[in-house]
Amino acid sequence: MDFRRTKKSRRALSTVAITTGLLLAVAGCGGGGDDDKASSTGSSSTPSAKDQGDADKEESQAPAADPVLAEVKAGGLTLQVMSASRDEGGFVTVEGKVTNGTGAPWVGADWRGDENELVKNGGSIAGASLLDTAGKKKYLVLRDTEGRCLCTRFTGGVGTGDTTEWFAQFPAPPEGTTNVDFQVGSMPPASIEISEGE
């Protein structure tokens, strides 16, 4: 009888030992993962695929330079036309930038045109025009019912070395007309292409 008890005790002890061993083995394999972290954070000279992907994302998100349709210079001023878009309402919106390199503040007095509403439009780009040479037609900046131009007014002028954005709206040339000349003040004409609005 003592022999049977000893045999049962050994079996129980063996079972406990095996179970404990298995539990320790499983815990060791699936543990806290510190070893993996240490190896992945080690100083490696080659970037991982994930790091490379992140770097590519950052490069693609860098701001692209604004496209310039045309640029003309005269008297220390630089005029850039950035876009000319035909809108559904039957007009064309032309947008751009002007940089004052004259060495003095600039108010756009010679850009306001010869209209009677000088007080309302002051220093502005109201004197701009689009010239359709093929159709032999000139389009002037649109005005509201009170004579104010649908364009940028350079309130306070443009400081020396400063750049400011501008816009002007014109009646739309016929749909087949895409190439026109933009002209304002004493600036040379700038050949631009009208794109269809989205």
Short mmCIF file of C-alpha atoms in Angstrom, two decimals:
data_model
loop_
_atom_site.label_atom_id
_atom_site.label_comp_id
_atom_site.label_asym_id
_atom_site.label_seq_id
_atom_site.Cartn_x
_atom_site.Cartn_y
_atom_site.Cartn_z
CA MET A 1 0.00 0.00 0.00
CA ASP A 2 2.87 2.32 0.68
CA PHE A 3 4.17 1.48 -2.75
CA ARG A 4 0.86 2.65 -4.39
CA ARG A 5 0.86 5.92 -2.46
CA THR A 6 4.42 6.64 -3.47
CA LYS A 7 3.57 5.95 -7.12
CA LYS A 8 0.54 8.31 -6.97
CA SER A 9 2.61 10.99 -5.27
CA ARG A 10 5.28 10.74 -7.94
CA ARG A 11 2.65 11.01 -10.71
CA ALA A 12 1.11 14.07 -9.11
CA LEU A 13 4.52 15.64 -8.62
CA SER A 14 5.47 14.90 -12.24
CA THR A 15 2.20 16.42 -13.50
CA VAL A 16 2.74 19.56 -11.43
CA ALA A 17 6.34 19.83 -12.67
CA ILE A 18 5.36 19.41 -16.34
CA THR A 19 2.48 21.92 -16.04
CA THR A 20 4.73 24.43 -14.33
CA GLY A 21 7.38 23.95 -17.01
CA LEU A 22 4.85 24.50 -19.80
CA LEU A 23 3.50 27.65 -18.16
CA LEU A 24 7.00 29.07 -17.80
CA ALA A 25 7.80 28.22 -21.41
CA VAL A 26 4.65 29.94 -22.69
CA ALA A 27 5.28 32.99 -20.51
CA GLY A 28 8.86 33.18 -21.79
CA CYS A 29 7.81 33.03 -25.47
CA GLY A 30 4.98 35.55 -25.35
CA GLY A 31 6.42 37.77 -22.63
CA GLY A 32 6.60 41.55 -22.34
CA GLY A 33 8.47 41.96 -25.61
CA ASP A 34 11.27 44.07 -24.14
CA ASP A 35 13.84 42.11 -26.11
CA ASP A 36 12.04 42.93 -29.38
CA LYS A 37 11.88 46.61 -28.49
CA ALA A 38 15.54 46.70 -27.60
CA SER A 39 16.54 45.15 -30.92
CA SER A 40 14.26 47.42 -32.97
CA THR A 41 15.40 50.58 -31.22
CA GLY A 42 19.05 49.74 -31.59
CA SER A 43 21.19 52.04 -33.73
CA SER A 44 20.68 50.80 -37.26
CA SER A 45 22.10 52.74 -40.18
CA THR A 46 19.46 51.56 -42.68
CA PRO A 47 15.93 53.00 -42.31
CA SER A 48 13.08 50.53 -42.10
CA ALA A 49 10.43 50.36 -44.81
CA LYS A 50 8.00 52.17 -42.49
CA ASP A 51 10.49 54.98 -41.86
CA GLN A 52 11.15 55.29 -45.59
CA GLY A 53 7.39 55.47 -46.27
CA ASP A 54 7.00 58.22 -43.67
CA ALA A 55 9.86 60.17 -45.26
CA ASP A 56 8.22 59.88 -48.69
CA LYS A 57 4.93 61.15 -47.23
CA GLU A 58 6.66 64.20 -45.73
CA GLU A 59 8.32 65.01 -49.05
CA SER A 60 5.05 64.73 -50.97
CA GLN A 61 3.30 67.01 -48.47
CA ALA A 62 5.84 69.79 -48.96
CA PRO A 63 4.13 72.82 -50.52
CA ALA A 64 4.64 72.97 -54.25
CA ALA A 65 5.62 76.28 -55.84
CA ASP A 66 2.64 78.21 -57.18
CA PRO A 67 2.35 77.91 -60.96
CA VAL A 68 2.89 81.17 -62.86
CA LEU A 69 1.01 81.68 -66.14
CA ALA A 70 2.90 84.86 -67.01
CA GLU A 71 5.29 87.39 -65.49
CA VAL A 72 6.10 90.91 -66.69
CA LYS A 73 8.27 93.67 -65.20
CA ALA A 74 8.32 97.44 -65.59
CA GLY A 75 9.41 100.40 -63.46
CA GLY A 76 10.50 98.21 -60.54
CA LEU A 77 7.17 96.34 -60.39
CA THR A 78 6.83 92.61 -61.05
CA LEU A 79 3.38 91.41 -62.10
CA GLN A 80 2.61 87.70 -62.02
CA VAL A 81 -0.55 86.08 -63.35
CA MET A 82 -1.20 82.86 -61.43
CA SER A 83 -4.56 81.78 -62.87
CA ALA A 84 -7.27 82.77 -65.34
CA SER A 85 -10.42 80.74 -64.88
CA ARG A 86 -13.69 80.83 -66.84
CA ASP A 87 -16.65 80.59 -64.45
CA GLU A 88 -20.19 79.40 -65.12
CA GLY A 89 -21.61 82.89 -64.50
CA GLY A 90 -20.22 84.18 -67.81
CA PHE A 91 -17.08 85.83 -66.52
CA VAL A 92 -13.34 85.18 -66.22
CA THR A 93 -11.47 85.65 -62.93
CA VAL A 94 -7.79 86.48 -63.27
CA GLU A 95 -5.59 86.23 -60.15
CA GLY A 96 -1.98 86.98 -59.47
CA LYS A 97 0.63 88.79 -57.41
CA VAL A 98 2.43 92.11 -57.63
CA THR A 99 5.82 92.79 -56.04
CA ASN A 100 6.93 96.35 -55.33
CA GLY A 101 10.60 96.77 -56.15
CA THR A 102 10.39 100.51 -56.83
CA GLY A 103 12.17 101.54 -53.64
CA ALA A 104 9.13 103.48 -52.39
CA PRO A 105 5.57 102.65 -51.32
CA TRP A 106 3.33 101.99 -54.34
CA VAL A 107 -0.42 102.72 -54.50
CA GLY A 108 -1.35 101.52 -57.98
CA ALA A 109 -2.51 104.95 -59.16
CA ASP A 110 -1.77 104.25 -62.82
CA TRP A 111 -3.50 100.86 -62.64
CA ARG A 112 -6.92 102.25 -61.77
CA GLY A 113 -7.77 103.22 -65.35
CA ASP A 114 -9.50 106.26 -66.81
CA GLU A 115 -12.98 105.57 -65.47
CA ASN A 116 -15.10 108.29 -63.89
CA GLU A 117 -15.34 106.41 -60.59
CA LEU A 118 -11.75 107.20 -59.49
CA VAL A 119 -12.85 108.01 -55.95
CA LYS A 120 -14.61 104.64 -55.56
CA ASN A 121 -11.80 102.59 -57.07
CA GLY A 122 -8.77 104.59 -55.91
CA GLY A 123 -5.51 102.65 -56.16
CA SER A 124 -6.74 99.43 -57.74
CA ILE A 125 -6.33 97.14 -60.70
CA ALA A 126 -9.56 98.53 -62.22
CA GLY A 127 -7.78 99.66 -65.39
CA ALA A 128 -6.79 96.12 -66.40
CA SER A 129 -8.06 94.56 -69.62
CA LEU A 130 -8.10 91.29 -71.51
CA LEU A 131 -7.36 91.55 -75.21
CA ASP A 132 -8.59 88.87 -77.59
CA THR A 133 -6.37 89.53 -80.59
CA ALA A 134 -7.96 86.77 -82.71
CA GLY A 135 -11.48 88.08 -82.08
CA LYS A 136 -10.31 91.72 -82.08
CA LYS A 137 -12.11 92.48 -78.85
CA LYS A 138 -11.07 94.13 -75.57
CA TYR A 139 -12.69 93.18 -72.24
CA LEU A 140 -12.64 95.61 -69.30
CA VAL A 141 -12.92 94.84 -65.58
CA LEU A 142 -16.53 94.39 -64.47
CA ARG A 143 -18.19 97.01 -62.23
CA ASP A 144 -20.98 96.69 -59.68
CA THR A 145 -24.10 98.88 -59.83
CA GLU A 146 -22.32 101.67 -57.93
CA GLY A 147 -19.34 101.73 -60.27
CA ARG A 148 -16.87 99.88 -58.02
CA CYS A 149 -14.64 97.45 -59.83
CA LEU A 150 -14.87 93.72 -59.22
CA CYS A 151 -11.17 93.70 -58.52
CA THR A 152 -8.51 94.29 -55.87
CA ARG A 153 -8.15 97.75 -54.39
CA PHE A 154 -4.68 98.36 -52.96
CA THR A 155 -5.90 100.03 -49.78
CA GLY A 156 -2.92 101.60 -48.03
CA GLY A 157 -0.62 100.74 -50.96
CA VAL A 158 2.10 98.13 -51.20
CA GLY A 159 5.27 98.65 -49.16
CA THR A 160 8.78 98.54 -50.59
CA GLY A 161 9.81 94.95 -51.30
CA ASP A 162 6.34 93.64 -50.41
CA THR A 163 4.24 91.25 -52.48
CA THR A 164 0.46 91.30 -52.48
CA GLU A 165 -2.18 89.21 -54.23
CA TRP A 166 -4.74 90.67 -56.62
CA PHE A 167 -7.75 89.58 -58.67
CA ALA A 168 -9.93 91.04 -61.42
CA GLN A 169 -13.13 89.79 -63.06
CA PHE A 170 -13.94 90.30 -66.73
CA PRO A 171 -16.78 89.36 -69.07
CA ALA A 172 -15.91 85.96 -70.56
CA PRO A 173 -14.72 85.83 -74.16
CA PRO A 174 -16.46 83.24 -76.37
CA GLU A 175 -15.89 79.65 -75.22
CA GLY A 176 -13.52 78.85 -78.08
CA THR A 177 -11.22 81.69 -77.01
CA THR A 178 -8.56 80.49 -74.58
CA ASN A 179 -5.53 82.69 -75.33
CA VAL A 180 -5.70 86.38 -74.41
CA ASP A 181 -3.35 89.18 -73.36
CA PHE A 182 -3.68 90.65 -69.85
CA GLN A 183 -2.62 94.30 -69.63
CA VAL A 184 -2.68 96.97 -66.92
CA GLY A 185 -1.14 100.43 -66.58
CA SER A 186 2.29 100.77 -68.17
CA MET A 187 3.07 97.06 -67.73
CA PRO A 188 3.78 95.09 -70.90
CA PRO A 189 1.00 92.72 -72.04
CA ALA A 190 1.13 89.23 -70.51
CA SER A 191 -0.06 86.35 -72.70
CA ILE A 192 -2.21 83.98 -70.65
CA GLU A 193 -4.38 80.93 -71.20
CA ILE A 194 -7.92 80.77 -69.82
CA SER A 195 -8.82 77.49 -68.13
CA GLU A 196 -12.30 76.12 -67.63
CA GLY A 197 -13.64 76.55 -64.07
CA GLU A 198 -14.27 73.41 -62.01
#
